[in-house]
Short mmCIF file of N, CA and C in Angstrom, two decimals:
data_model
loop_
_atom_site.label_atom_id
_atom_site.label_comp_id
_atom_site.label_asym_id
_atom_site.label_seq_id
_atom_site.Cartn_x
_atom_site.Cartn_y
_atom_site.Cartn_z
N UNK H 1062 107.00 106.80 84.86
CA UNK H 1062 106.21 105.76 85.52
C UNK H 1062 107.10 105.05 86.54
N UNK H 1063 106.53 104.72 87.65
CA UNK H 1063 107.24 104.05 88.74
C UNK H 1063 107.09 102.55 88.55
N UNK H 1064 108.19 101.79 88.72
CA UNK H 1064 108.03 100.34 88.60
C UNK H 1064 107.23 99.84 89.80
N UNK H 1065 106.67 98.63 89.67
CA UNK H 1065 105.73 98.12 90.67
C UNK H 1065 106.34 98.02 92.06
N UNK H 1066 107.57 97.50 92.17
CA UNK H 1066 108.20 97.36 93.47
C UNK H 1066 108.42 98.73 94.11
N UNK H 1067 108.92 99.69 93.33
CA UNK H 1067 109.14 101.03 93.84
C UNK H 1067 107.82 101.70 94.20
N UNK H 1068 106.79 101.46 93.41
CA UNK H 1068 105.48 102.04 93.67
C UNK H 1068 104.95 101.59 95.03
N UNK H 1069 105.04 100.29 95.32
CA UNK H 1069 104.51 99.78 96.58
C UNK H 1069 105.33 100.29 97.77
N UNK H 1070 106.64 100.40 97.62
CA UNK H 1070 107.47 100.98 98.68
C UNK H 1070 107.12 102.43 98.90
N UNK H 1071 106.91 103.15 97.83
CA UNK H 1071 106.54 104.55 97.90
C UNK H 1071 105.20 104.69 98.64
N UNK H 1072 104.23 103.84 98.32
CA UNK H 1072 102.92 103.89 98.97
C UNK H 1072 103.06 103.61 100.47
N UNK H 1073 103.87 102.63 100.83
CA UNK H 1073 104.08 102.31 102.24
C UNK H 1073 104.68 103.51 102.98
N UNK H 1074 105.75 104.09 102.43
CA UNK H 1074 106.41 105.21 103.09
C UNK H 1074 105.52 106.45 103.10
N UNK H 1075 104.74 106.67 102.03
CA UNK H 1075 103.80 107.79 102.01
C UNK H 1075 102.75 107.62 103.11
N UNK H 1076 102.29 106.40 103.30
CA UNK H 1076 101.28 106.13 104.33
C UNK H 1076 101.84 106.42 105.73
N UNK H 1077 103.07 105.99 105.98
CA UNK H 1077 103.70 106.26 107.27
C UNK H 1077 103.91 107.76 107.46
N UNK H 1078 104.34 108.45 106.40
CA UNK H 1078 104.54 109.90 106.48
C UNK H 1078 103.22 110.61 106.80
N UNK H 1079 102.14 110.19 106.14
CA UNK H 1079 100.83 110.81 106.41
C UNK H 1079 100.38 110.51 107.83
N UNK H 1080 100.67 109.30 108.32
CA UNK H 1080 100.32 108.95 109.69
C UNK H 1080 101.05 109.89 110.67
N UNK H 1081 102.32 110.16 110.43
CA UNK H 1081 103.08 111.09 111.27
C UNK H 1081 102.42 112.47 111.25
N UNK H 1082 102.05 112.93 110.06
CA UNK H 1082 101.40 114.24 109.95
C UNK H 1082 100.05 114.26 110.66
N UNK H 1083 99.30 113.17 110.57
CA UNK H 1083 98.01 113.10 111.25
C UNK H 1083 98.18 113.07 112.77
N UNK H 1084 99.26 112.44 113.24
CA UNK H 1084 99.55 112.45 114.68
C UNK H 1084 99.89 113.87 115.15
N UNK H 1085 100.57 114.64 114.31
CA UNK H 1085 100.87 116.04 114.63
C UNK H 1085 99.56 116.82 114.73
N UNK H 1086 98.65 116.58 113.79
CA UNK H 1086 97.35 117.26 113.81
C UNK H 1086 96.59 116.89 115.08
N UNK H 1087 96.59 115.62 115.43
CA UNK H 1087 95.89 115.17 116.65
C UNK H 1087 96.50 115.81 117.90
N UNK H 1088 97.83 115.91 117.92
CA UNK H 1088 98.50 116.54 119.07
C UNK H 1088 98.13 118.01 119.17
N UNK H 1089 98.10 118.70 118.03
CA UNK H 1089 97.70 120.12 118.04
C UNK H 1089 96.27 120.28 118.55
N UNK H 1090 95.40 119.38 118.11
CA UNK H 1090 93.99 119.42 118.52
C UNK H 1090 93.89 119.20 120.03
N UNK H 1091 94.66 118.25 120.54
CA UNK H 1091 94.63 117.92 121.97
C UNK H 1091 95.21 119.07 122.82
N UNK H 1092 96.32 119.62 122.37
CA UNK H 1092 97.00 120.67 123.14
C UNK H 1092 96.22 121.98 123.13
N UNK H 1093 95.72 122.37 121.96
CA UNK H 1093 95.07 123.67 121.82
C UNK H 1093 93.54 123.58 121.73
N UNK H 1094 92.98 122.41 121.97
CA UNK H 1094 91.54 122.17 121.98
C UNK H 1094 90.90 122.60 120.66
N UNK H 1095 89.80 123.37 120.71
CA UNK H 1095 89.09 123.74 119.48
C UNK H 1095 89.98 124.51 118.51
N UNK H 1096 90.76 125.42 119.03
CA UNK H 1096 91.68 126.17 118.18
C UNK H 1096 92.71 125.26 117.53
N UNK H 1097 93.10 124.22 118.25
CA UNK H 1097 94.07 123.27 117.72
C UNK H 1097 93.57 122.51 116.52
N UNK H 1098 92.25 122.28 116.47
CA UNK H 1098 91.67 121.62 115.30
C UNK H 1098 91.95 122.44 114.05
N UNK H 1099 91.72 123.74 114.15
CA UNK H 1099 91.93 124.62 112.99
C UNK H 1099 93.41 124.84 112.69
N UNK H 1100 94.24 124.85 113.73
CA UNK H 1100 95.69 124.91 113.53
C UNK H 1100 96.14 123.65 112.80
N UNK H 1101 95.57 122.49 113.19
CA UNK H 1101 95.90 121.23 112.53
C UNK H 1101 95.49 121.22 111.07
N UNK H 1102 94.31 121.75 110.77
CA UNK H 1102 93.85 121.85 109.37
C UNK H 1102 94.81 122.74 108.59
N UNK H 1103 95.19 123.86 109.20
CA UNK H 1103 96.14 124.77 108.55
C UNK H 1103 97.46 124.05 108.28
N UNK H 1104 97.95 123.31 109.28
CA UNK H 1104 99.19 122.54 109.08
C UNK H 1104 99.02 121.56 107.93
N UNK H 1105 97.91 120.83 107.90
CA UNK H 1105 97.68 119.85 106.84
C UNK H 1105 97.72 120.52 105.47
N UNK H 1106 97.09 121.67 105.35
CA UNK H 1106 97.05 122.36 104.06
C UNK H 1106 98.43 122.82 103.59
N UNK H 1107 99.23 123.37 104.47
CA UNK H 1107 100.52 123.94 104.05
C UNK H 1107 101.71 122.98 104.24
N UNK H 1108 101.46 121.81 104.81
CA UNK H 1108 102.54 120.93 105.25
C UNK H 1108 103.56 120.58 104.17
N UNK H 1109 103.12 120.34 102.95
CA UNK H 1109 104.06 119.93 101.90
C UNK H 1109 104.88 121.10 101.36
N UNK H 1110 104.59 122.30 101.79
CA UNK H 1110 105.38 123.45 101.38
C UNK H 1110 106.36 123.91 102.45
N UNK H 1111 106.31 123.28 103.61
CA UNK H 1111 107.13 123.73 104.74
C UNK H 1111 108.63 123.57 104.50
N UNK H 1112 109.06 122.42 104.09
CA UNK H 1112 110.49 122.13 103.96
C UNK H 1112 110.83 121.86 102.49
N UNK H 1113 110.51 122.81 101.63
CA UNK H 1113 110.80 122.70 100.19
C UNK H 1113 110.25 121.40 99.62
N UNK H 1114 108.94 121.20 99.75
CA UNK H 1114 108.29 120.03 99.18
C UNK H 1114 108.08 118.89 100.16
N UNK H 1115 108.35 119.13 101.44
CA UNK H 1115 108.22 118.06 102.43
C UNK H 1115 107.40 118.51 103.63
N UNK H 1116 106.49 117.66 104.05
CA UNK H 1116 105.86 117.83 105.35
C UNK H 1116 106.84 117.26 106.38
N UNK H 1117 106.51 117.38 107.64
CA UNK H 1117 107.38 116.79 108.68
C UNK H 1117 107.48 115.28 108.48
N UNK H 1118 106.35 114.62 108.23
CA UNK H 1118 106.36 113.17 108.00
C UNK H 1118 107.20 112.78 106.79
N UNK H 1119 107.05 113.52 105.70
CA UNK H 1119 107.83 113.22 104.49
C UNK H 1119 109.31 113.49 104.72
N UNK H 1120 109.62 114.52 105.50
CA UNK H 1120 111.02 114.84 105.79
C UNK H 1120 111.69 113.66 106.51
N UNK H 1121 110.99 113.08 107.50
CA UNK H 1121 111.54 111.92 108.22
C UNK H 1121 111.76 110.72 107.31
N UNK H 1122 110.89 110.56 106.33
CA UNK H 1122 110.97 109.37 105.46
C UNK H 1122 111.63 109.65 104.11
N UNK H 1123 112.23 110.82 104.00
CA UNK H 1123 113.00 111.18 102.81
C UNK H 1123 112.17 111.13 101.53
N UNK H 1124 110.97 111.69 101.62
CA UNK H 1124 110.09 111.84 100.47
C UNK H 1124 109.90 113.32 100.20
N UNK H 1125 109.55 113.67 98.98
CA UNK H 1125 109.23 115.06 98.70
C UNK H 1125 108.18 115.12 97.60
N UNK H 1126 107.46 116.22 97.61
CA UNK H 1126 106.43 116.47 96.61
C UNK H 1126 107.00 117.42 95.57
N UNK H 1127 106.81 117.06 94.30
CA UNK H 1127 107.26 117.93 93.22
C UNK H 1127 106.05 118.32 92.37
N UNK H 1128 106.12 119.51 91.81
CA UNK H 1128 105.14 119.94 90.82
C UNK H 1128 105.63 119.41 89.49
N UNK H 1129 104.83 118.54 88.87
CA UNK H 1129 105.28 117.87 87.64
C UNK H 1129 105.30 118.81 86.43
N UNK H 1130 104.53 119.88 86.45
CA UNK H 1130 104.56 120.85 85.34
C UNK H 1130 105.85 121.67 85.38
N UNK H 1131 106.20 122.16 86.57
CA UNK H 1131 107.38 123.02 86.72
C UNK H 1131 108.66 122.22 86.96
N UNK H 1132 108.51 120.93 87.29
CA UNK H 1132 109.65 120.08 87.68
C UNK H 1132 110.45 120.73 88.81
N UNK H 1133 109.70 121.22 89.82
CA UNK H 1133 110.34 121.82 90.98
C UNK H 1133 109.63 121.35 92.23
N UNK H 1134 110.25 121.60 93.37
CA UNK H 1134 109.66 121.21 94.65
C UNK H 1134 108.35 121.94 94.86
N UNK H 1135 107.41 121.27 95.51
CA UNK H 1135 106.11 121.87 95.76
C UNK H 1135 106.24 123.10 96.65
N UNK H 1136 105.43 124.10 96.34
CA UNK H 1136 105.39 125.31 97.18
C UNK H 1136 104.09 125.28 97.99
N UNK H 1137 103.82 126.37 98.70
CA UNK H 1137 102.63 126.42 99.55
C UNK H 1137 101.34 126.30 98.74
N UNK H 1138 101.29 126.91 97.56
CA UNK H 1138 100.10 126.81 96.73
C UNK H 1138 99.85 125.36 96.34
N UNK H 1139 100.90 124.68 95.88
CA UNK H 1139 100.78 123.26 95.51
C UNK H 1139 100.28 122.45 96.70
N UNK H 1140 100.84 122.73 97.87
CA UNK H 1140 100.47 121.99 99.07
C UNK H 1140 99.00 122.19 99.43
N UNK H 1141 98.53 123.43 99.35
CA UNK H 1141 97.14 123.71 99.69
C UNK H 1141 96.19 122.99 98.73
N UNK H 1142 96.45 123.10 97.44
CA UNK H 1142 95.59 122.44 96.45
C UNK H 1142 95.65 120.93 96.62
N UNK H 1143 96.85 120.40 96.81
CA UNK H 1143 97.06 118.96 96.93
C UNK H 1143 96.36 118.38 98.16
N UNK H 1144 96.39 119.11 99.26
CA UNK H 1144 95.85 118.58 100.52
C UNK H 1144 94.41 119.01 100.81
N UNK H 1145 93.81 119.77 99.91
CA UNK H 1145 92.43 120.22 100.12
C UNK H 1145 91.44 119.05 100.30
N UNK H 1146 91.49 117.99 99.49
CA UNK H 1146 90.55 116.88 99.72
C UNK H 1146 90.69 116.26 101.11
N UNK H 1147 91.92 116.13 101.60
CA UNK H 1147 92.13 115.56 102.93
C UNK H 1147 91.68 116.52 104.02
N UNK H 1148 91.94 117.81 103.84
CA UNK H 1148 91.52 118.80 104.83
C UNK H 1148 89.99 118.83 104.94
N UNK H 1149 89.32 118.75 103.81
CA UNK H 1149 87.85 118.72 103.84
C UNK H 1149 87.36 117.45 104.54
N UNK H 1150 88.06 116.35 104.35
CA UNK H 1150 87.71 115.10 105.03
C UNK H 1150 87.81 115.26 106.54
N UNK H 1151 88.86 115.91 107.00
CA UNK H 1151 89.09 116.08 108.44
C UNK H 1151 87.98 116.93 109.08
N UNK H 1152 87.41 117.87 108.33
CA UNK H 1152 86.32 118.68 108.87
C UNK H 1152 85.13 117.83 109.31
N UNK H 1153 84.95 116.67 108.68
CA UNK H 1153 83.85 115.79 109.07
C UNK H 1153 84.02 115.26 110.49
N UNK H 1154 85.24 115.31 111.03
CA UNK H 1154 85.47 114.83 112.40
C UNK H 1154 84.70 115.65 113.43
N UNK H 1155 84.26 116.83 113.04
CA UNK H 1155 83.48 117.67 113.96
C UNK H 1155 82.06 117.14 114.17
N UNK H 1156 81.63 116.24 113.28
CA UNK H 1156 80.30 115.64 113.38
C UNK H 1156 80.44 114.30 114.10
N UNK H 1157 79.77 114.13 115.24
CA UNK H 1157 79.90 112.86 115.98
C UNK H 1157 79.48 111.64 115.14
N UNK H 1158 80.14 110.57 115.30
CA UNK H 1158 79.95 109.24 114.73
C UNK H 1158 79.90 109.25 113.20
N UNK H 1159 78.85 109.77 112.60
CA UNK H 1159 78.71 109.71 111.14
C UNK H 1159 79.83 110.50 110.45
N UNK H 1160 80.23 111.61 111.06
CA UNK H 1160 81.32 112.40 110.51
C UNK H 1160 82.64 111.63 110.49
N UNK H 1161 82.87 110.88 111.57
CA UNK H 1161 84.09 110.07 111.65
C UNK H 1161 84.06 108.97 110.57
N UNK H 1162 82.91 108.39 110.35
CA UNK H 1162 82.76 107.35 109.31
C UNK H 1162 83.02 107.96 107.94
N UNK H 1163 82.47 109.14 107.69
CA UNK H 1163 82.69 109.81 106.41
C UNK H 1163 84.17 110.14 106.22
N UNK H 1164 84.82 110.65 107.27
CA UNK H 1164 86.25 110.99 107.20
C UNK H 1164 87.08 109.76 106.85
N UNK H 1165 86.84 108.66 107.55
CA UNK H 1165 87.58 107.43 107.28
C UNK H 1165 87.30 106.94 105.86
N UNK H 1166 86.05 107.02 105.41
CA UNK H 1166 85.71 106.59 104.05
C UNK H 1166 86.43 107.43 103.00
N UNK H 1167 86.53 108.74 103.22
CA UNK H 1167 87.21 109.60 102.27
C UNK H 1167 88.72 109.33 102.24
N UNK H 1168 89.30 109.09 103.42
CA UNK H 1168 90.73 108.74 103.46
C UNK H 1168 90.95 107.39 102.76
N UNK H 1169 90.04 106.45 102.97
CA UNK H 1169 90.15 105.14 102.31
C UNK H 1169 90.04 105.30 100.79
N UNK H 1170 89.16 106.18 100.35
CA UNK H 1170 89.02 106.45 98.91
C UNK H 1170 90.32 106.99 98.34
N UNK H 1171 90.93 107.96 99.02
CA UNK H 1171 92.21 108.51 98.56
C UNK H 1171 93.29 107.43 98.52
N UNK H 1172 93.34 106.58 99.54
CA UNK H 1172 94.33 105.50 99.58
C UNK H 1172 94.09 104.52 98.43
N UNK H 1173 92.83 104.20 98.17
CA UNK H 1173 92.49 103.29 97.07
C UNK H 1173 92.94 103.88 95.73
N UNK H 1174 92.79 105.18 95.57
CA UNK H 1174 93.26 105.83 94.35
C UNK H 1174 94.76 105.66 94.19
N UNK H 1175 95.51 105.85 95.28
CA UNK H 1175 96.97 105.71 95.21
C UNK H 1175 97.34 104.29 94.79
N UNK H 1176 96.72 103.30 95.41
CA UNK H 1176 97.05 101.90 95.14
C UNK H 1176 96.67 101.53 93.70
N UNK H 1177 95.54 102.03 93.24
CA UNK H 1177 95.07 101.67 91.91
C UNK H 1177 95.66 102.47 90.76
N UNK H 1178 96.29 103.58 91.07
CA UNK H 1178 96.83 104.44 90.02
C UNK H 1178 98.21 103.97 89.59
N UNK H 1179 98.48 103.91 88.28
CA UNK H 1179 99.80 103.45 87.83
C UNK H 1179 100.96 104.33 88.30
N UNK H 1180 100.68 105.61 88.57
CA UNK H 1180 101.73 106.51 89.05
C UNK H 1180 101.63 106.79 90.55
N UNK H 1181 100.79 106.01 91.25
CA UNK H 1181 100.59 106.14 92.70
C UNK H 1181 100.18 107.56 93.10
N UNK H 1182 99.26 108.14 92.33
CA UNK H 1182 98.77 109.48 92.63
C UNK H 1182 97.38 109.40 93.23
N UNK H 1183 97.08 110.37 94.09
CA UNK H 1183 95.74 110.50 94.66
C UNK H 1183 95.07 111.71 94.03
N UNK H 1184 93.82 111.93 94.39
CA UNK H 1184 93.05 113.03 93.81
C UNK H 1184 93.77 114.36 93.95
N UNK H 1185 94.31 114.63 95.13
CA UNK H 1185 95.02 115.89 95.36
C UNK H 1185 96.22 116.06 94.45
N UNK H 1186 96.92 114.96 94.13
CA UNK H 1186 98.06 115.05 93.20
C UNK H 1186 97.60 115.46 91.81
N UNK H 1187 96.49 114.94 91.37
CA UNK H 1187 95.97 115.31 90.05
C UNK H 1187 95.49 116.76 90.04
N UNK H 1188 94.86 117.19 91.12
CA UNK H 1188 94.38 118.57 91.20
C UNK H 1188 95.55 119.57 91.17
N UNK H 1189 96.63 119.27 91.88
CA UNK H 1189 97.77 120.19 92.00
C UNK H 1189 98.87 119.91 90.98
N UNK H 1190 98.72 118.84 90.21
CA UNK H 1190 99.76 118.42 89.25
C UNK H 1190 101.08 118.16 89.98
N UNK H 1191 100.97 117.32 91.01
CA UNK H 1191 102.14 116.98 91.82
C UNK H 1191 102.35 115.47 91.84
N UNK H 1192 103.52 115.10 92.30
CA UNK H 1192 103.87 113.70 92.48
C UNK H 1192 104.80 113.59 93.68
N UNK H 1193 104.75 112.46 94.37
CA UNK H 1193 105.63 112.23 95.51
C UNK H 1193 106.78 111.32 95.05
N UNK H 1194 107.99 111.76 95.33
CA UNK H 1194 109.17 110.99 94.94
C UNK H 1194 110.07 110.79 96.15
N UNK H 1195 111.00 109.86 96.03
CA UNK H 1195 111.99 109.65 97.08
C UNK H 1195 113.12 110.65 96.88
N UNK H 1196 113.60 111.23 98.01
CA UNK H 1196 114.70 112.18 97.93
C UNK H 1196 116.01 111.49 97.68
#
């Protein structure tokens, strides 16, 4: 279990790391247009398996994802399962206005889960049996 002060710091840094990853997705979408949207989704799905448990955002902020069952760094399978709820949320961006509202609502739901959970886990962490820790 993470102490309260460490939990809130972890949530802050996780949020910044995810923001960095979302900016990468937006850049891919802008650069490669429609194809970039799907490249961005692909990046989101595999991102936590890229650098031995770290996405680019997590790498900058010295965070990593571990599989709590194996007690090892997350691999591509863990990353895909863990990020599936967020990837599905991003697909709603293809629907004008209402899709954007749904996407934001789903991201807010995931964030609320992190804040309310004693171990600062979101739905994807429970699905993949993962946890985010400081390196």
